Amino acid sequence: MPYVLILLVWLVTITLVNAQHQVANTTKKTKPKLVVGIVVDQMRYDYLTRFYSKFGEGGFKRMMNKGFSFQNHHFDYIPTTTAPGHASIYTGTTPRNHGIIGNIWYDKTKKRKIYCVTDENTSPVGTSSTDGKKSPIQLKVTTITDQNRLHTQMKGKTISIALKDRGAILPGGHTANAAYWFRGKYQGNWISSTYYMQKLPQWVIDFNASDAADRYFKEWNTFFDSSTYVESGPDNTRFERGFKGKQEPVFPYPLQELKSFNKEYDILLHTPFGNSLTVDFTIEAIKEEQLGKDKDTDFLTVSFSSTDYIGHNFGVNSKEIEDTYIRLDKDVERLLTALDIQVGKKSYVVFLTSDHGATHVPSFLSSIKIPSGYFKEASVHLALQRHLQTLYQHDSIIEHISNKQIFLNHDLIHKNQLNTEEIQNSIARYLTKVTMISETYTRSQIEHANTVSTIKSKIKKGFHSKRSGDVCYILNPAVVAYSKTGSMHGSAYQYDTHVPLLFLGTRIKKGATTKKTTVSDIAPTLSALLGIALPNAANGNILSEIIDD
């Protein structure tokens, strides 16, 4: 009997050792050399299904059909805007924790508005403009890109790229080797700041000196015959803004002729060619930075900003938006092909998502009898201030209003021994009676809210105790504070929260699910895939169904 037990123990030990070696070898072989994060600014989920027949096989369809698609992916906080979106994707948490509560917000200490990535302690690199005085200083937590740098003892690189500064800076986190964004107007160069480097690398200088941007000053016409664009509305509607120097918002757009009326290089940002230029620069970065070429995993973050500019200009039902996504599909294919060649098909992971969606143009919705409208912020805010003046006999009870948040003048309130909570409730009662406002919440209600109410939960997750205001209000569905042309975003409604989430590459299973997922799930999933620590404030779930072990 002892011999049988010894033999059994020996067999079990050998089996366990072999299994451990297999796991170690598998992990070593299949750990991606490069993770590529793609964020398409203002991309609704239904763009994938609406324009599906127009896509080729190598871009969106490749990711959808050969990778894993989360078809019910959402943002679970307010506000759904660019900076909070990018920060949430890469931190695995919401503005309540990471602190990026808007693109711009009111600083209660400095008594002024601040921009999410402005840093006066930096200097511009590659430009003399203050557009280069930027950093992630306002981001309060770590990103998945930071965690990868920490895990690899700072040997794994992070390179972040976007036309918008916030789209490049926030994904790169605090430890990025480089973040590059585009300085348009009369310069047309990719720039950075001294937070990352003292001067641009030679390859960036060479790229800026080339005709890479200038060659896109050409005619923007539809990629396919415009008569086949049956997935969108007419080419010329009163719901589109268009470009200065052109009487009607219709194809074609001669950019060489229009650039002088539209701040020169800035016009490229408002066309699909801004995305194409981003891919040109990104492919050069992959090559010159030798991304994915050693044993330490690198990160490349890419944000396509032009989709947002075009959506704001022409609206989600425009032929311009359809053509933009047809062309973006080609650019995504071009990027994936470059990754196949330069890194290797089995050596990288790419995910694609968006920072927010967008509503249909309310004036268009009204024309087809769907409830919608335009909220006149200035007049409502003025009426509120007059109401409080009458109630409390003081004309400065409100210190500031922005981002649908009311900031009270606490110095005045304390000095005059007024009741803060009573004032908050008075504001909430008044705003609730305004026709286009759906709901109002005071600071007390938000801080003590549970997660049962969907709207309250979304407000709470986007509410930062030190940076947010004292009363928040929510507009009715399809009601925006914006012009009567072009689309807007920022709400908690499905059109703003429902975005794509696609994964493709090393150890990613093929499949799809309609299970509801949220933005906070992305970073933890990447941590599990790489076997590294989660970002320090991450609270999302690991989407284990995509990982092939």
Short mmCIF file of C-alpha atoms in Angstrom, two decimals, residues 38-386:
data_model
loop_
_atom_site.label_atom_id
_atom_site.label_comp_id
_atom_site.label_asym_id
_atom_site.label_seq_id
_atom_site.Cartn_x
_atom_site.Cartn_y
_atom_site.Cartn_z
CA ILE A 38 -8.83 52.98 -30.11
CA VAL A 39 -11.41 55.54 -29.00
CA VAL A 40 -13.73 56.93 -31.67
CA ASP A 41 -15.01 60.27 -30.41
CA GLN A 42 -18.85 60.52 -30.47
CA MET A 43 -19.49 57.03 -31.92
CA ARG A 44 -22.97 55.64 -31.28
CA TYR A 45 -23.25 51.84 -31.20
CA ASP A 46 -25.79 51.82 -34.02
CA TYR A 47 -23.24 53.21 -36.47
CA LEU A 48 -21.81 49.68 -36.60
CA THR A 49 -25.17 48.20 -37.61
CA ARG A 50 -26.49 51.13 -39.63
CA PHE A 51 -23.49 51.39 -41.94
CA TYR A 52 -22.49 47.70 -41.81
CA SER A 53 -23.21 47.02 -45.49
CA LYS A 54 -20.84 49.84 -46.50
CA PHE A 55 -17.86 48.54 -44.52
CA GLY A 56 -15.07 46.44 -46.01
CA GLU A 57 -13.85 43.17 -44.50
CA GLY A 58 -10.66 44.48 -42.88
CA GLY A 59 -11.82 47.25 -40.53
CA PHE A 60 -14.90 47.28 -38.30
CA LYS A 61 -16.13 43.96 -39.73
CA ARG A 62 -12.83 42.25 -38.95
CA MET A 63 -13.11 43.34 -35.32
CA MET A 64 -16.80 42.41 -35.11
CA ASN A 65 -16.59 39.03 -36.84
CA LYS A 66 -13.14 37.79 -35.84
CA GLY A 67 -12.99 39.34 -32.40
CA PHE A 68 -15.48 39.84 -29.56
CA SER A 69 -18.31 42.39 -29.64
CA PHE A 70 -20.14 43.76 -26.60
CA GLN A 71 -23.41 44.92 -28.10
CA ASN A 72 -24.92 46.43 -24.95
CA HIS A 73 -22.02 48.54 -23.69
CA HIS A 74 -22.77 51.78 -21.83
CA PHE A 75 -21.50 54.74 -19.88
CA ASP A 76 -23.04 54.65 -16.42
CA TYR A 77 -22.50 58.24 -15.30
CA ILE A 78 -23.19 61.86 -16.23
CA PRO A 79 -21.75 63.85 -18.02
CA THR A 80 -21.07 61.87 -21.21
CA THR A 81 -18.40 64.14 -22.67
CA THR A 82 -14.92 63.69 -24.13
CA ALA A 83 -12.57 64.16 -21.17
CA PRO A 84 -14.56 62.10 -18.62
CA GLY A 85 -15.05 59.42 -21.29
CA HIS A 86 -11.38 58.99 -22.09
CA ALA A 87 -10.42 59.09 -18.41
CA SER A 88 -13.04 56.48 -17.46
CA ILE A 89 -12.04 54.05 -20.22
CA TYR A 90 -8.44 53.93 -19.05
CA THR A 91 -8.90 54.22 -15.25
CA GLY A 92 -11.67 51.64 -14.87
CA THR A 93 -13.75 54.02 -12.78
CA THR A 94 -15.96 57.10 -13.10
CA PRO A 95 -15.55 60.86 -12.50
CA ARG A 96 -16.56 60.38 -8.85
CA ASN A 97 -13.15 58.82 -8.33
CA HIS A 98 -10.87 59.98 -11.15
CA GLY A 99 -11.90 63.63 -10.85
CA ILE A 100 -12.30 64.52 -14.54
CA ILE A 101 -15.88 65.81 -14.25
CA GLY A 102 -16.01 67.61 -17.60
CA ASN A 103 -13.94 69.08 -20.40
CA ILE A 104 -14.08 72.33 -18.46
CA TRP A 105 -15.31 72.85 -14.90
CA TYR A 106 -15.50 75.54 -12.25
CA ASP A 107 -12.67 75.48 -9.72
CA LYS A 108 -14.21 76.48 -6.39
CA THR A 109 -10.82 77.36 -4.90
CA LYS A 110 -9.46 79.44 -7.78
CA LYS A 111 -12.92 80.92 -8.48
CA ARG A 112 -12.61 80.38 -12.22
CA LYS A 113 -13.16 77.80 -14.93
CA ILE A 114 -10.32 75.41 -15.68
CA TYR A 115 -9.67 73.15 -18.66
CA CYS A 116 -9.20 69.45 -17.93
CA VAL A 117 -5.56 69.17 -19.12
CA THR A 118 -4.18 72.71 -18.83
CA ASP A 119 -0.96 72.89 -16.81
CA GLU A 120 0.65 76.31 -16.46
CA ASN A 121 3.79 74.71 -15.02
CA THR A 122 4.63 73.12 -18.38
CA SER A 123 5.94 74.65 -21.58
CA PRO A 124 4.87 73.87 -25.15
CA VAL A 125 7.04 71.58 -27.27
CA GLY A 126 6.86 71.88 -31.05
CA THR A 127 4.90 75.14 -30.90
CA SER A 128 4.96 78.55 -29.26
CA SER A 129 1.24 78.37 -28.60
CA THR A 130 -0.30 77.80 -25.17
CA ASP A 131 -1.96 74.79 -26.82
CA GLY A 132 1.20 73.01 -25.70
CA LYS A 133 0.91 73.87 -21.99
CA LYS A 134 -0.84 70.63 -21.08
CA SER A 135 -0.51 67.57 -18.82
CA PRO A 136 -2.60 64.97 -16.93
CA ILE A 137 -2.18 66.89 -13.66
CA GLN A 138 -5.95 66.99 -12.97
CA LEU A 139 -6.34 63.19 -13.20
CA LYS A 140 -6.42 61.89 -9.63
CA VAL A 141 -5.85 58.14 -10.14
CA THR A 142 -3.77 55.73 -12.21
CA THR A 143 -4.64 54.38 -15.64
CA ILE A 144 -4.14 50.91 -17.11
CA THR A 145 -1.26 52.45 -19.05
CA ASP A 146 0.33 53.59 -15.76
CA GLN A 147 -0.08 50.11 -14.30
CA ASN A 148 1.64 48.54 -17.28
CA ARG A 149 4.56 50.93 -16.88
CA LEU A 150 4.80 50.07 -13.18
CA HIS A 151 4.56 46.33 -13.84
CA THR A 152 7.36 46.41 -16.41
CA GLN A 153 9.61 48.62 -14.26
CA MET A 154 8.94 51.47 -16.71
CA LYS A 155 10.33 49.43 -19.62
CA GLY A 156 7.01 48.97 -21.41
CA LYS A 157 6.33 52.10 -23.46
CA THR A 158 3.17 54.22 -23.62
CA ILE A 159 2.59 56.43 -26.66
CA SER A 160 -0.68 58.39 -26.88
CA ILE A 161 -2.01 60.12 -30.00
CA ALA A 162 -5.08 62.24 -30.83
CA LEU A 163 -5.99 65.43 -32.64
CA LYS A 164 -7.50 66.67 -29.35
CA ASP A 165 -5.08 67.24 -26.49
CA ARG A 166 -7.42 65.66 -23.92
CA GLY A 167 -7.89 62.63 -26.17
CA ALA A 168 -4.13 62.03 -26.11
CA ILE A 169 -3.18 63.08 -22.59
CA LEU A 170 -5.74 61.35 -20.36
CA PRO A 171 -5.39 57.82 -21.86
CA GLY A 172 -1.61 58.01 -21.48
CA GLY A 173 -1.94 58.56 -17.75
CA HIS A 174 0.80 60.07 -15.60
CA THR A 175 3.71 58.03 -16.90
CA ALA A 176 3.39 58.08 -20.70
CA ASN A 177 6.63 58.27 -22.62
CA ALA A 178 4.92 60.67 -25.00
CA ALA A 179 1.55 62.19 -25.81
CA TYR A 180 1.06 64.00 -29.11
CA TRP A 181 -1.81 66.20 -30.23
CA PHE A 182 -2.41 68.39 -33.25
CA ARG A 183 -1.90 72.13 -33.40
CA GLY A 184 -4.09 73.30 -36.29
CA LYS A 185 -4.82 76.88 -37.31
CA TYR A 186 -1.79 78.22 -39.23
CA GLN A 187 0.73 75.63 -38.03
CA GLY A 188 -0.53 72.12 -38.81
CA ASN A 189 1.93 70.23 -36.59
CA TRP A 190 1.88 67.45 -34.02
CA ILE A 191 3.00 68.91 -30.68
CA SER A 192 3.57 67.94 -27.04
CA SER A 193 4.66 69.55 -23.75
CA THR A 194 7.63 69.55 -21.38
CA TYR A 195 5.67 67.21 -19.11
CA TYR A 196 6.79 64.48 -21.53
CA MET A 197 9.91 65.78 -23.26
CA GLN A 198 12.16 68.78 -23.79
CA LYS A 199 12.03 68.57 -27.58
CA LEU A 200 10.22 66.57 -30.23
CA PRO A 201 11.90 63.36 -31.44
CA GLN A 202 13.51 63.67 -34.86
CA TRP A 203 10.87 61.44 -36.47
CA VAL A 204 8.10 63.81 -35.31
CA ILE A 205 10.07 66.82 -36.59
CA ASP A 206 10.47 65.06 -39.94
CA PHE A 207 6.79 64.14 -40.08
CA ASN A 208 5.77 67.75 -39.37
CA ALA A 209 8.15 68.98 -42.06
CA SER A 210 6.63 66.65 -44.66
CA ASP A 211 3.49 67.32 -46.68
CA ALA A 212 1.50 64.82 -44.60
CA ALA A 213 -1.10 67.38 -43.52
CA ASP A 214 -1.04 69.57 -46.65
CA ARG A 215 -1.92 66.73 -49.00
CA TYR A 216 -5.34 66.50 -47.32
CA PHE A 217 -6.29 69.95 -48.58
CA LYS A 218 -8.25 68.35 -51.36
CA GLU A 219 -11.87 67.78 -52.28
CA TRP A 220 -14.02 65.94 -49.76
CA ASN A 221 -16.62 64.05 -51.76
CA THR A 222 -18.51 60.88 -50.92
CA PHE A 223 -16.46 57.68 -51.04
CA PHE A 224 -19.28 55.86 -52.84
CA ASP A 225 -21.98 57.38 -55.02
CA SER A 226 -24.06 59.57 -52.70
CA SER A 227 -27.28 58.07 -54.08
CA THR A 228 -26.33 54.79 -52.36
CA TYR A 229 -26.18 56.49 -48.94
CA VAL A 230 -29.71 55.37 -48.10
CA GLU A 231 -28.76 54.89 -44.42
CA SER A 232 -28.79 58.67 -43.90
CA GLY A 233 -30.99 61.66 -44.68
CA PRO A 234 -30.85 64.12 -47.60
CA ASP A 235 -27.57 65.85 -48.37
CA ASN A 236 -28.92 69.36 -47.86
CA THR A 237 -31.04 69.99 -44.77
CA ARG A 238 -31.62 72.86 -42.36
CA PHE A 239 -30.28 70.65 -39.55
CA GLU A 240 -26.63 70.97 -40.72
CA ARG A 241 -24.21 73.85 -40.23
CA GLY A 242 -21.51 73.28 -42.85
CA PHE A 243 -18.38 75.36 -43.50
CA LYS A 244 -17.82 79.07 -43.79
CA GLY A 245 -17.25 80.09 -47.40
CA LYS A 246 -19.73 77.54 -48.76
CA GLN A 247 -23.37 78.55 -49.00
CA GLU A 248 -24.93 75.13 -48.46
CA PRO A 249 -23.81 72.02 -46.51
CA VAL A 250 -23.60 69.73 -49.54
CA PHE A 251 -20.92 67.59 -51.19
CA PRO A 252 -18.34 68.16 -52.53
CA TYR A 253 -16.29 70.35 -50.17
CA PRO A 254 -13.22 71.94 -51.84
CA LEU A 255 -10.97 72.19 -48.77
CA GLN A 256 -8.19 74.07 -50.55
CA GLU A 257 -10.64 76.88 -51.29
CA LEU A 258 -12.40 76.73 -47.91
CA LYS A 259 -9.40 76.58 -45.58
CA SER A 260 -8.84 80.36 -45.47
CA PHE A 261 -12.42 80.83 -44.22
CA ASN A 262 -12.09 78.08 -41.61
CA LYS A 263 -8.83 78.70 -39.72
CA GLU A 264 -6.56 76.95 -42.23
CA TYR A 265 -5.47 73.56 -40.81
CA ASP A 266 -8.43 73.52 -38.43
CA ILE A 267 -10.73 72.60 -41.30
CA LEU A 268 -9.02 69.20 -41.53
CA LEU A 269 -10.24 68.38 -38.03
CA HIS A 270 -13.83 68.75 -39.29
CA THR A 271 -13.40 66.25 -42.13
CA PRO A 272 -12.61 62.50 -42.30
CA PHE A 273 -9.10 63.45 -43.35
CA GLY A 274 -8.32 64.41 -39.76
CA ASN A 275 -8.73 60.72 -38.90
CA SER A 276 -6.58 59.73 -41.89
CA LEU A 277 -3.82 62.09 -40.75
CA THR A 278 -4.04 60.54 -37.27
CA VAL A 279 -3.48 57.06 -38.76
CA ASP A 280 -0.54 58.34 -40.83
CA PHE A 281 1.11 59.66 -37.69
CA THR A 282 0.22 56.58 -35.64
CA ILE A 283 1.74 54.15 -38.16
CA GLU A 284 4.93 56.22 -38.14
CA ALA A 285 4.94 56.11 -34.33
CA ILE A 286 4.63 52.30 -34.29
CA LYS A 287 7.64 52.04 -36.56
CA GLU A 288 9.87 54.74 -35.09
CA GLU A 289 9.13 53.95 -31.43
CA GLN A 290 9.64 50.21 -32.11
CA LEU A 291 6.38 49.38 -30.36
CA GLY A 292 5.79 45.69 -29.67
CA LYS A 293 9.36 44.74 -30.49
CA ASP A 294 10.59 43.36 -27.14
CA LYS A 295 9.34 41.20 -24.27
CA ASP A 296 7.81 44.10 -22.33
CA THR A 297 4.25 44.94 -23.36
CA ASP A 298 3.81 48.43 -24.82
CA PHE A 299 0.65 50.54 -25.00
CA LEU A 300 -0.51 52.67 -27.91
CA THR A 301 -3.60 54.82 -27.40
CA VAL A 302 -5.26 56.40 -30.42
CA SER A 303 -8.31 58.66 -30.38
CA PHE A 304 -10.13 59.61 -33.58
CA SER A 305 -11.37 63.13 -32.89
CA SER A 306 -12.77 64.18 -36.27
CA THR A 307 -15.90 62.07 -35.84
CA ASP A 308 -16.91 64.34 -32.95
CA TYR A 309 -16.29 67.57 -34.85
CA ILE A 310 -18.29 66.29 -37.82
CA GLY A 311 -21.16 65.09 -35.64
CA HIS A 312 -21.42 68.49 -33.95
CA ASN A 313 -21.36 70.17 -37.35
CA PHE A 314 -23.67 68.00 -39.45
CA GLY A 315 -25.63 65.76 -37.07
CA VAL A 316 -25.91 62.00 -36.69
CA ASN A 317 -28.36 61.55 -39.58
CA SER A 318 -26.25 63.37 -42.17
CA LYS A 319 -24.59 61.98 -45.27
CA GLU A 320 -21.39 63.57 -43.97
CA ILE A 321 -21.47 61.29 -40.91
CA GLU A 322 -22.11 58.23 -43.06
CA ASP A 323 -19.20 59.07 -45.34
CA THR A 324 -17.00 59.73 -42.31
CA TYR A 325 -17.58 56.23 -40.95
CA ILE A 326 -17.12 54.61 -44.36
CA ARG A 327 -13.75 56.34 -44.58
CA LEU A 328 -12.90 55.62 -40.93
CA ASP A 329 -13.50 51.93 -41.65
CA LYS A 330 -10.76 52.15 -44.30
CA ASP A 331 -8.45 53.92 -41.85
CA VAL A 332 -9.04 51.30 -39.14
CA GLU A 333 -8.21 48.62 -41.71
CA ARG A 334 -5.04 50.50 -42.62
CA LEU A 335 -4.01 50.63 -38.96
CA LEU A 336 -4.75 46.93 -38.37
CA THR A 337 -2.78 45.98 -41.48
CA ALA A 338 0.19 48.01 -40.26
CA LEU A 339 -0.01 46.23 -36.89
CA ASP A 340 -0.12 42.85 -38.67
CA ILE A 341 3.05 43.70 -40.57
CA GLN A 342 5.06 45.60 -37.96
CA VAL A 343 4.05 43.75 -34.78
CA GLY A 344 2.57 40.45 -36.00
CA LYS A 345 -1.02 39.20 -36.15
CA LYS A 346 -0.63 37.08 -33.04
CA SER A 347 1.37 39.61 -31.04
CA TYR A 348 -1.08 42.42 -30.26
CA VAL A 349 -4.49 43.13 -28.76
CA VAL A 350 -6.66 46.00 -29.93
CA PHE A 351 -9.88 47.28 -28.42
CA LEU A 352 -12.20 49.85 -29.95
CA THR A 353 -14.80 51.90 -28.11
CA SER A 354 -16.10 55.47 -27.83
CA ASP A 355 -16.11 58.22 -25.22
CA HIS A 356 -19.85 58.99 -25.69
CA GLY A 357 -22.65 58.87 -28.23
CA ALA A 358 -24.88 61.69 -29.50
CA THR A 359 -28.51 62.64 -29.98
CA HIS A 360 -30.29 63.23 -33.26
CA VAL A 361 -30.56 66.94 -34.03
CA PRO A 362 -33.60 68.07 -31.97
CA SER A 363 -34.91 70.30 -34.77
CA PHE A 364 -34.92 67.21 -37.02
CA LEU A 365 -36.75 65.16 -34.38
CA SER A 366 -39.32 67.93 -33.97
CA SER A 367 -39.91 67.93 -37.73
CA ILE A 368 -41.02 64.29 -37.52
CA LYS A 369 -43.09 64.82 -34.34
CA ILE A 370 -40.67 63.26 -31.84
CA PRO A 371 -40.52 65.22 -28.54
CA SER A 372 -37.34 67.30 -28.38
CA GLY A 373 -36.22 70.88 -27.89
CA TYR A 374 -33.62 73.51 -27.08
CA PHE A 375 -32.94 74.67 -23.57
CA LYS A 376 -32.22 78.39 -23.15
CA GLU A 377 -29.64 78.25 -20.40
CA ALA A 378 -28.94 81.97 -20.03
CA SER A 379 -32.58 83.00 -19.55
CA VAL A 380 -33.34 80.17 -17.10
CA HIS A 381 -30.22 80.90 -15.05
CA LEU A 382 -31.01 84.61 -14.91
CA ALA A 383 -34.57 83.92 -13.79
CA LEU A 384 -33.26 81.58 -11.08
CA GLN A 385 -30.88 84.24 -9.75
CA ARG A 386 -33.71 86.79 -9.61
#
